[in-house]
């Protein structure tokens, strides 16, 4: 992409309404624009990152054997009356009446709709286990939408639902989700800690929230610092292997890690004092096992092969895809702007032409641009006729992890400069070598 042809409405002034850095930078970098409280348009740069996160979530869900689908945003009220949640959900639910006087709602989550799909088609244990998921817009009329996409009213969520014959099978689905979430967040360059949590309006006997530590997080959390040492890395995972998934679950939940809702001073006191940590965190996902809560009220049963009709065991599992943008920026930025992790960056590399209009500089930039593109990478080339200072400012704010700076002075010596956004370290090298270096960095990521 050439910046002269892109739509990147970078703001010069600091937006006053933004209280936290991710919200400020998303507005300043021209990623989002608020249309009403807690509702945003996703401008091209923001949309590009959102799509990248969505793709990672899809890949990791399907790797775990979960099936993608798409349910509507508008749901009929009857299903929620059946489960008993229509009244319980209160004012957070956006209720709509259609022209025929039918009560509808904009889905805040989909347990009812998916249970209705399940009971319409599945009658036998032979069709289990089954996990269906979708990534779709949700609406919750939050009392205090704030912090940009972090607590929106309209937000993008992956929600998945497992259906199993027994509690034991459903707990394997729970563990499988935990493992797939760990992989997902690691690919996004995030450390998200599973913490014992509270079921809230979804309900459930078992539930964990995934928290990214950040001072601006809305949750208060307590944990044993040992959890920070855990990495999944690129270990081979067989998602059908019950023992392996259980092992990873055990490994990640062996140490104390709880949100304030379930925090227990007595158990926490057993953690060695130097490892006790109290911090704030951003909830980027939550998994639930709630047994037959919905299958009972909505009568979702299967034949168990022994002549009995039994209620199916279920769980639901969510990832806050749009919130993740905010969480990544909170976890990865400096005072000049965003620093995207390589796995989610909107463009792989910036090309900064110090002197647009200079024939040699223009030609060198074009050549680098074409070579990177031919390798399947997406560069963002600042070809605008602007002062170099303004170009550096924009590039730093937008936060691409790597930048190639091209100027007449370097070209005289046959070199360009490759800069790492995170460390600020620069290295001079011939243009071909710069292209090679970027390609090597992204091998296996892009
Ligand atoms: N049905 C379950 C699992 S699919 C469910 O709705 N879980 S949830 O309420 O925990 O939501 C899942 C994730 O969506 C949360 O962990 C959070 O990351 C994200 N989320 C929830 N509310 C908002 C909001 N108002 N703005 C942005 N993201 C949100």
Coordinates of C-alpha atoms and ligand atoms in Angstrom, one line a residue:
X1 CA 0.0 0.0 0.0
X2 CA 1.2 3.5 -0.9
X3 CA 0.3 6.0 1.8
X4 CA -0.7 8.5 -0.9
X5 CA -3.5 6.2 -1.9
X6 CA -4.5 5.0 1.6
X7 CA -7.1 6.4 4.0
X8 CA -5.2 7.0 7.2
X9 CA -6.8 10.0 8.9
X10 CA -4.0 10.5 11.5
X11 CA -5.0 13.1 14.2
X12 CA -2.4 15.7 15.1
X13 CA -4.0 16.6 18.4
X14 CA -4.5 14.3 21.3
X15 CA -8.1 13.4 21.5
X16 CA -9.5 14.6 24.8
X17 CA -12.1 12.0 25.2
X18 CA -9.6 9.1 25.5
X19 CA -8.6 8.2 29.0
X20 CA -6.3 5.3 28.2
X21 CA -3.5 5.0 25.8
X22 CA -5.0 2.3 23.5
X23 CA -8.1 4.4 22.9
X24 CA -6.0 7.5 22.3
X25 CA -3.6 5.7 19.8
X26 CA -6.5 4.0 18.0
X27 CA -8.1 7.4 17.4
X28 CA -4.8 9.1 16.6
X29 CA -3.6 6.5 14.2
X30 CA -6.9 6.7 12.3
X31 CA -8.1 3.2 13.1
X32 CA -11.5 3.8 14.5
X33 CA -14.1 6.6 14.6
X34 CA -16.9 6.7 17.2
X35 CA -20.4 6.9 15.7
X36 CA -22.2 6.8 19.1
X37 CA -21.3 5.9 22.6
X38 CA -19.5 2.6 22.6
X39 CA -20.1 2.1 18.8
X40 CA -17.4 2.5 16.3
X41 CA -16.6 2.5 12.6
X42 CA -13.5 0.5 11.8
X43 CA -11.4 2.6 9.4
X44 CA -9.1 0.7 7.0
X45 CA -6.1 0.4 9.4
X46 CA -8.2 -0.7 12.3
X47 CA -10.2 -3.0 10.1
X48 CA -7.0 -4.6 8.8
X49 CA -5.9 -5.5 12.4
X50 CA -9.4 -6.7 13.3
X51 CA -9.4 -9.1 10.3
X52 CA -5.9 -10.4 11.3
X53 CA -7.1 -11.2 14.8
X54 CA -10.2 -12.8 13.4
X55 CA -8.1 -15.0 11.1
X56 CA -5.9 -16.1 14.0
X57 CA -9.0 -17.0 16.0
X58 CA -10.5 -18.9 13.1
X59 CA -7.2 -20.8 12.5
X60 CA -6.8 -21.8 16.1
X61 CA -10.4 -22.8 16.6
X62 CA -10.3 -25.0 13.5
X63 CA -7.0 -26.5 14.6
X64 CA -8.8 -27.6 17.8
X65 CA -11.6 -29.2 15.7
X66 CA -14.3 -26.6 16.2
X67 CA -16.6 -25.8 13.3
X68 CA -17.2 -22.3 12.0
X69 CA -20.6 -21.0 11.2
X70 CA -22.5 -17.7 11.4
X71 CA -25.6 -16.9 13.4
X72 CA -27.6 -13.6 13.0
X73 CA -27.2 -10.6 15.2
X74 CA -31.0 -10.3 15.7
X75 CA -32.7 -13.0 17.7
X76 CA -36.3 -13.8 18.5
X77 CA -37.3 -13.1 22.2
X78 CA -39.1 -16.4 22.5
X79 CA -35.9 -18.4 22.8
X80 CA -34.8 -16.2 25.7
X81 CA -38.2 -16.5 27.3
X82 CA -37.8 -20.2 27.2
X83 CA -34.4 -20.2 28.9
X84 CA -35.6 -17.7 31.4
X85 CA -33.0 -15.1 30.6
X86 CA -35.2 -12.6 28.7
X87 CA -36.1 -10.8 32.0
X88 CA -32.8 -11.6 33.8
X89 CA -30.7 -9.9 31.3
X90 CA -32.3 -6.5 32.2
X91 CA -31.4 -3.2 30.6
X92 CA -28.2 -4.5 29.1
X93 CA -30.2 -6.2 26.4
X94 CA -31.2 -4.1 23.4
X95 CA -34.8 -5.0 22.7
X96 CA -36.4 -4.3 19.3
X97 CA -39.9 -4.7 18.0
X98 CA -40.4 -5.5 14.4
X99 CA -43.2 -4.1 12.2
X100 CA -45.4 -7.1 13.1
X101 CA -45.1 -6.4 16.8
X102 CA -42.7 -9.4 17.4
X103 CA -40.2 -9.0 20.1
X104 CA -36.6 -9.3 18.9
X105 CA -33.3 -8.5 20.5
X106 CA -29.8 -7.8 19.3
X107 CA -27.8 -10.8 20.6
X108 CA -25.5 -10.2 23.6
X109 CA -24.5 -13.9 23.3
X110 CA -25.9 -17.0 21.7
X111 CA -26.5 -19.9 24.1
X112 CA -30.3 -19.9 23.3
X113 CA -29.9 -19.7 19.5
X114 CA -27.3 -22.4 19.3
X115 CA -29.3 -24.7 21.7
X116 CA -32.3 -24.3 19.4
X117 CA -30.2 -25.2 16.3
X118 CA -28.8 -28.3 18.2
X119 CA -32.2 -29.6 19.3
X120 CA -33.7 -29.2 15.8
X121 CA -31.1 -31.5 14.2
X122 CA -29.3 -33.7 16.7
X123 CA -30.9 -36.6 18.4
X124 CA -28.2 -39.2 19.0
X125 CA -25.0 -39.5 21.0
X126 CA -23.4 -40.7 17.8
X127 CA -23.3 -37.2 16.5
X128 CA -21.4 -36.0 19.6
X129 CA -19.0 -34.5 20.5
X130 CA -19.7 -31.3 18.6
X131 CA -18.3 -27.8 19.0
X132 CA -19.7 -24.9 16.9
X133 CA -18.6 -21.4 16.9
X134 CA -18.9 -18.1 15.1
X135 CA -17.4 -14.6 15.1
X136 CA -20.1 -12.1 15.1
X137 CA -21.1 -8.6 16.4
X138 CA -22.7 -8.5 19.8
X139 CA -24.6 -5.8 21.5
X140 CA -24.7 -5.1 25.2
X141 CA -26.1 -1.8 26.4
X142 CA -23.3 -1.3 28.9
X143 CA -24.1 1.4 31.6
X144 CA -20.7 2.9 31.1
X145 CA -19.2 2.2 27.7
X146 CA -15.6 3.5 27.9
X147 CA -12.0 3.1 26.9
X148 CA -12.9 2.8 23.2
X149 CA -13.2 -0.7 21.9
X150 CA -12.3 -2.1 25.3
X151 CA -15.8 -1.7 26.7
X152 CA -18.0 -1.1 23.7
X153 CA -21.7 -1.5 23.4
X154 CA -21.3 -3.1 19.9
X155 CA -18.3 -5.4 19.9
X156 CA -16.9 -8.3 17.9
X157 CA -16.8 -11.6 19.7
X158 CA -15.9 -15.2 19.0
X159 CA -18.4 -17.4 20.8
X160 CA -18.2 -21.2 20.7
X161 CA -20.5 -23.8 22.2
X162 CA -19.7 -27.5 22.9
X163 CA -22.2 -30.3 23.1
X164 CA -21.2 -33.5 24.8
X165 CA -22.8 -36.6 26.2
X166 CA -21.2 -36.5 29.6
X167 CA -19.7 -34.1 32.1
X168 CA -16.4 -35.8 31.5
X169 CA -16.5 -35.2 27.8
X170 CA -17.6 -31.6 28.3
X171 CA -14.7 -31.0 30.6
X172 CA -12.3 -32.2 27.9
X173 CA -14.0 -29.6 25.6
X174 CA -13.4 -27.1 28.3
X175 CA -9.7 -28.0 28.5
X176 CA -9.4 -28.0 24.7
X177 CA -10.7 -24.5 24.6
X178 CA -8.3 -23.4 27.3
X179 CA -5.4 -24.8 25.3
X180 CA -6.6 -23.3 22.0
X181 CA -7.0 -19.9 23.7
X182 CA -3.4 -20.1 25.1
X183 CA -2.2 -20.7 21.5
X184 CA -4.3 -17.9 20.1
X185 CA -3.1 -15.3 22.6
X186 CA 0.5 -16.3 22.2
X187 CA 0.3 -15.9 18.5
X188 CA -0.9 -12.4 19.1
X189 CA 2.1 -11.6 21.1
X190 CA 0.1 -11.5 24.4
X191 CA 0.5 -13.1 27.7
X192 CA -3.0 -14.0 28.9
X193 CA -3.3 -15.7 32.2
X194 CA -6.3 -18.0 32.8
X195 CA -7.8 -17.1 36.2
X196 CA -10.6 -18.7 38.2
X197 CA -13.6 -16.4 37.8
X198 CA -17.3 -16.0 38.3
X199 CA -20.0 -17.2 35.9
X200 CA -22.1 -13.9 35.9
X201 CA -25.2 -14.0 33.7
X202 CA -23.9 -17.0 31.6
X203 CA -23.8 -19.2 34.7
X204 CA -21.6 -22.2 35.2
X205 CA -19.8 -24.5 37.6
X206 CA -16.4 -24.0 36.0
X207 CA -15.2 -20.8 34.5
X208 CA -11.9 -19.2 33.8
X209 CA -11.2 -15.7 32.5
X210 CA -8.1 -14.9 30.4
X211 CA -6.4 -11.7 31.6
X212 CA -3.8 -9.6 30.0
X213 CA -2.0 -7.6 32.8
X214 CA -2.2 -3.9 32.3
X215 CA -2.5 -1.0 34.7
X216 CA -5.5 0.3 32.8
X217 CA -7.3 -3.1 33.1
X218 CA -10.8 -3.0 34.6
X219 CA -10.4 -6.2 36.7
X220 CA -8.4 -6.5 39.9
X221 CA -6.4 -9.7 39.9
X222 CA -4.3 -11.7 42.3
X223 CA -1.8 -14.3 41.2
X224 CA 1.4 -16.2 41.9
X225 CA 4.2 -14.7 39.8
X226 CA 5.1 -18.3 38.8
X227 CA 2.3 -18.3 36.2
X228 CA 4.3 -15.7 34.2
X229 CA 6.9 -18.3 33.5
X230 CA 4.6 -20.6 31.5
X231 CA 4.8 -20.7 27.7
X232 CA 3.0 -23.0 25.4
X233 CA 5.5 -22.2 22.6
X234 CA 5.4 -24.5 19.5
X235 CA 4.8 -27.7 21.3
X236 CA 2.8 -30.3 19.4
X237 CA -0.7 -30.5 20.5
X238 CA -3.2 -33.3 19.8
X239 CA -6.6 -31.7 20.7
X240 CA -8.2 -35.1 20.9
X241 CA -5.7 -36.2 23.5
X242 CA -7.6 -36.0 26.7
X243 CA -4.6 -36.5 28.9
X244 CA -2.5 -33.9 27.1
X245 CA -5.2 -31.2 27.3
X246 CA -5.8 -32.0 30.9
X247 CA -2.0 -31.8 31.6
X248 CA -1.8 -28.4 30.1
X249 CA -4.9 -27.3 32.0
X250 CA -3.3 -28.6 35.2
X251 CA 0.0 -26.8 34.4
X252 CA -1.7 -23.5 33.9
X253 CA -4.0 -23.7 36.9
X254 CA -1.6 -25.1 39.4
X255 CA -0.7 -21.7 40.6
X256 CA -2.9 -19.2 42.3
X257 CA -4.6 -16.8 39.8
X258 CA -8.0 -15.3 40.5
X259 CA -10.0 -12.2 39.8
X260 CA -11.4 -10.2 42.7
X261 CA -14.7 -12.0 42.3
X262 CA -13.3 -15.3 43.4
X263 CA -10.2 -14.1 45.3
X264 CA -9.7 -16.0 48.6
X265 CA -7.3 -14.4 51.2
X266 CA -6.8 -17.7 53.0
X267 CA -5.6 -19.6 50.0
X268 CA -3.7 -16.6 48.7
X269 CA -1.8 -16.5 52.0
X270 CA -0.3 -19.9 51.2
X271 CA 1.6 -18.4 48.2
X272 CA 5.1 -17.5 49.2
X273 CA 5.0 -13.8 50.0
X274 CA 7.6 -12.7 47.4
X275 CA 5.5 -14.4 44.7
X276 CA 2.2 -12.8 45.6
X277 CA 1.1 -10.3 43.0
X278 CA -1.9 -7.9 43.0
X279 CA -2.4 -6.2 39.7
X280 CA -5.0 -5.1 37.1
X281 CA -5.9 -7.0 34.0
X282 CA -7.9 -6.8 30.8
X283 CA -10.3 -9.8 30.3
X284 CA -9.8 -10.9 26.7
X285 CA -11.7 -14.2 27.0
X286 CA -13.8 -16.5 29.2
X287 CA -14.6 -20.2 29.1
X288 CA -17.6 -21.8 30.9
X289 CA -18.8 -25.3 31.6
X290 CA -22.5 -25.1 32.7
X291 CA -23.6 -28.6 32.3
X292 CA -27.3 -29.0 31.5
X293 CA -28.4 -25.5 32.4
X294 CA -29.7 -24.6 28.9
X295 CA -30.3 -28.1 27.6
X296 CA -32.8 -28.6 30.5
X297 CA -34.8 -25.4 30.2
X298 CA -34.8 -25.7 26.4
X299 CA -35.2 -29.4 26.2
X300 CA -32.1 -30.4 24.2
X301 CA -31.7 -34.1 24.5
X302 CA -29.9 -37.0 22.8
X303 CA -30.4 -40.7 22.9
X304 CA -27.5 -42.1 25.0
X305 CA -27.4 -45.4 23.2
X306 CA -28.9 -47.2 26.1
X307 CA -32.4 -46.2 25.4
X308 CA -32.4 -43.1 27.5
X309 CA -33.0 -39.5 26.5
X310 CA -30.5 -37.4 28.3
X311 CA -29.8 -33.7 28.4
X312 CA -26.7 -32.7 26.6
X313 CA -23.8 -31.2 28.5
X314 CA -22.7 -27.8 27.3
X315 CA -20.2 -25.0 27.7
X316 CA -19.6 -21.7 26.0
X317 CA -16.4 -20.0 25.3
X318 CA -15.8 -16.4 24.2
X319 CA -12.9 -14.3 22.9
X320 CA -13.3 -10.5 22.8
X321 CA -11.9 -10.0 19.3
X322 CA -12.4 -6.2 19.1
X323 CA -11.3 -5.7 22.7
X324 CA -8.1 -7.5 21.9
X325 CA -7.0 -4.6 19.7
X326 CA -7.1 -2.4 22.8
X327 CA -5.4 -5.0 25.0
X328 CA -2.5 -5.5 22.5
X329 CA -1.9 -1.8 22.3
X330 CA -2.1 -1.4 26.1
X331 CA 0.6 -4.2 26.4
X332 CA 2.7 -2.9 23.5
X333 CA 3.4 0.8 22.9
X334 CA 5.7 3.6 23.9
X335 CA 5.3 7.4 24.1
X336 CA 5.5 7.7 20.3
X337 CA 2.8 5.3 19.4
X338 CA 1.7 1.7 18.9
X339 CA 4.3 -1.2 18.6
X340 CA 2.5 -4.1 16.8
X341 CA 3.7 -7.6 17.5
X342 CA 4.7 -9.2 14.2
X343 CA 1.9 -11.7 14.3
X344 CA -0.9 -9.1 14.1
X345 CA 0.7 -6.0 12.5
X346 CA -1.5 -4.4 9.8
X347 CA 1.5 -4.1 7.4
X348 CA 4.7 -6.0 7.7
X349 CA 7.1 -3.2 7.1
X350 CA 7.1 0.6 6.6
X351 CA 9.1 2.1 3.7
X352 CA 9.9 5.7 4.4
X353 CA 11.1 7.9 1.6
X354 CA 13.1 10.8 3.1
X355 CA 13.0 12.7 -0.2
X356 CA 10.0 11.9 -2.3
X357 CA 10.6 13.4 -5.8
X358 CA 14.3 12.6 -5.8
X359 CA 14.6 10.2 -8.7
X360 CA 17.1 7.8 -7.1
X361 CA 15.2 7.7 -3.7
X362 CA 11.9 7.1 -5.5
X363 CA 13.4 4.3 -7.6
X364 CA 15.0 2.6 -4.6
X365 CA 11.7 2.7 -2.6
X366 CA 9.8 1.3 -5.6
X367 CA 12.3 -1.5 -6.0
X368 CA 12.1 -2.4 -2.2
X369 CA 8.3 -2.2 -2.4
X370 CA 8.1 -4.5 -5.4
X371 CA 10.5 -7.0 -3.9
X372 CA 8.6 -7.2 -0.6
X373 CA 5.3 -7.5 -2.4
X374 CA 6.7 -10.3 -4.6
X375 CA 7.6 -12.2 -1.5
X376 CA 4.0 -12.1 -0.3
X377 CA 4.6 -9.3 2.3
X378 CA 2.6 -6.1 2.7
X379 CA 4.7 -3.0 3.0
X380 CA 3.3 0.4 3.8
X381 CA 5.2 2.9 1.6
X382 CA 5.1 6.5 2.7
X383 CA 5.5 8.1 -0.7
X384 CA 3.8 11.4 0.3
X385 CA 5.4 14.7 -0.4
X386 CA 5.8 15.6 3.2
X387 CA 8.6 16.6 5.6
X388 CA 10.7 13.6 6.8
X389 CA 9.8 14.6 10.4
X390 CA 6.1 14.2 9.8
X391 CA 6.7 10.9 8.1
X392 CA 8.7 9.5 11.0
X393 CA 5.9 10.7 13.4
X394 CA 3.2 8.9 11.4
X395 CA 5.2 5.7 11.1
X396 CA 6.0 5.6 14.8
X397 CA 2.3 6.2 15.7
X398 CA 1.1 3.5 13.3
X399 CA 3.6 1.2 14.9
X400 CA 4.8 -1.2 12.2
X401 CA 7.5 -3.4 13.8
X402 CA 10.0 -2.7 11.0
X403 CA 10.9 0.3 8.9
X404 CA 13.2 0.7 5.9
X405 CA 14.3 4.3 5.6
X406 CA 15.6 5.4 2.2
X407 CA 17.4 8.7 1.6
X408 CA 19.7 10.2 -1.0
X409 CA 22.6 10.3 1.4
X410 CA 22.5 6.6 2.2
X411 CA 21.9 5.7 -1.4
X412 CA 25.2 7.4 -2.3
X413 CA 26.9 4.7 -0.2
X414 CA 24.6 2.0 -1.5
X415 CA 22.7 1.6 1.8
X416 CA 19.3 2.0 3.4
X417 CA 18.5 1.9 7.1
X418 CA 16.5 -0.9 8.7
X419 CA 14.9 0.0 12.1
X420 CA 13.2 -2.1 14.7
X421 CA 10.3 -0.1 16.1
X422 CA 10.5 -1.8 19.5
X423 CA 14.2 -1.3 20.3
X424 CA 14.8 1.7 18.0
X425 CA 18.0 -0.1 16.8
X426 CA 19.0 0.8 13.3
X427 CA 21.3 -1.0 10.9
X428 CA 22.6 0.1 7.5
X429 CA 22.7 -2.3 4.6
X430 CA 22.2 -2.6 0.8
X431 CA 18.5 -2.6 -0.2
X432 CA 18.4 -6.2 -1.3
X433 CA 19.8 -7.3 2.1
X434 CA 17.1 -5.2 3.8
X435 CA 14.4 -7.0 1.9
X436 CA 16.0 -10.4 2.8
X437 CA 16.1 -9.4 6.5
X438 CA 12.4 -8.5 6.6
X439 CA 11.5 -11.7 4.7
X440 CA 13.5 -13.8 7.2
X441 CA 11.7 -12.1 10.2
X442 CA 8.3 -13.0 8.8
X443 CA 9.2 -16.5 7.6
X444 CA 6.7 -18.7 9.5
X445 CA 4.6 -15.8 10.8
X446 CA 3.1 -14.0 7.8
Ligands
LIG1 N1 -21.4 -16.7 26.1 C1 -20.2 -16.5 26.8 C2 -19.0 -17.2 26.1 S1 -19.2 -17.2 24.4 C3 -19.9 -15.0 26.9 O1 -20.6 -14.2 26.4 N2 -18.8 -14.7 27.6 S2 -18.4 -13.2 28.0 O2 -19.5 -12.5 28.5 O3 -17.3 -13.4 29.0 O4 -17.9 -12.5 26.8 C4 -16.7 -13.0 26.1 C5 -15.7 -12.0 25.9 O5 -16.2 -10.9 25.2 C6 -15.1 -11.4 27.2 O6 -14.2 -12.1 27.8 C7 -14.6 -10.0 26.7 O7 -13.3 -10.2 26.2 C8 -15.5 -9.7 25.5 N3 -16.5 -8.6 25.9 C9 -17.5 -8.8 26.8 N4 -18.1 -7.6 26.9 C10 -17.5 -6.7 26.1 C11 -17.7 -5.3 25.8 N5 -18.7 -4.6 26.3 N6 -16.8 -4.7 24.9 C12 -15.8 -5.4 24.3 N7 -15.6 -6.7 24.6 C13 -16.4 -7.4 25.5

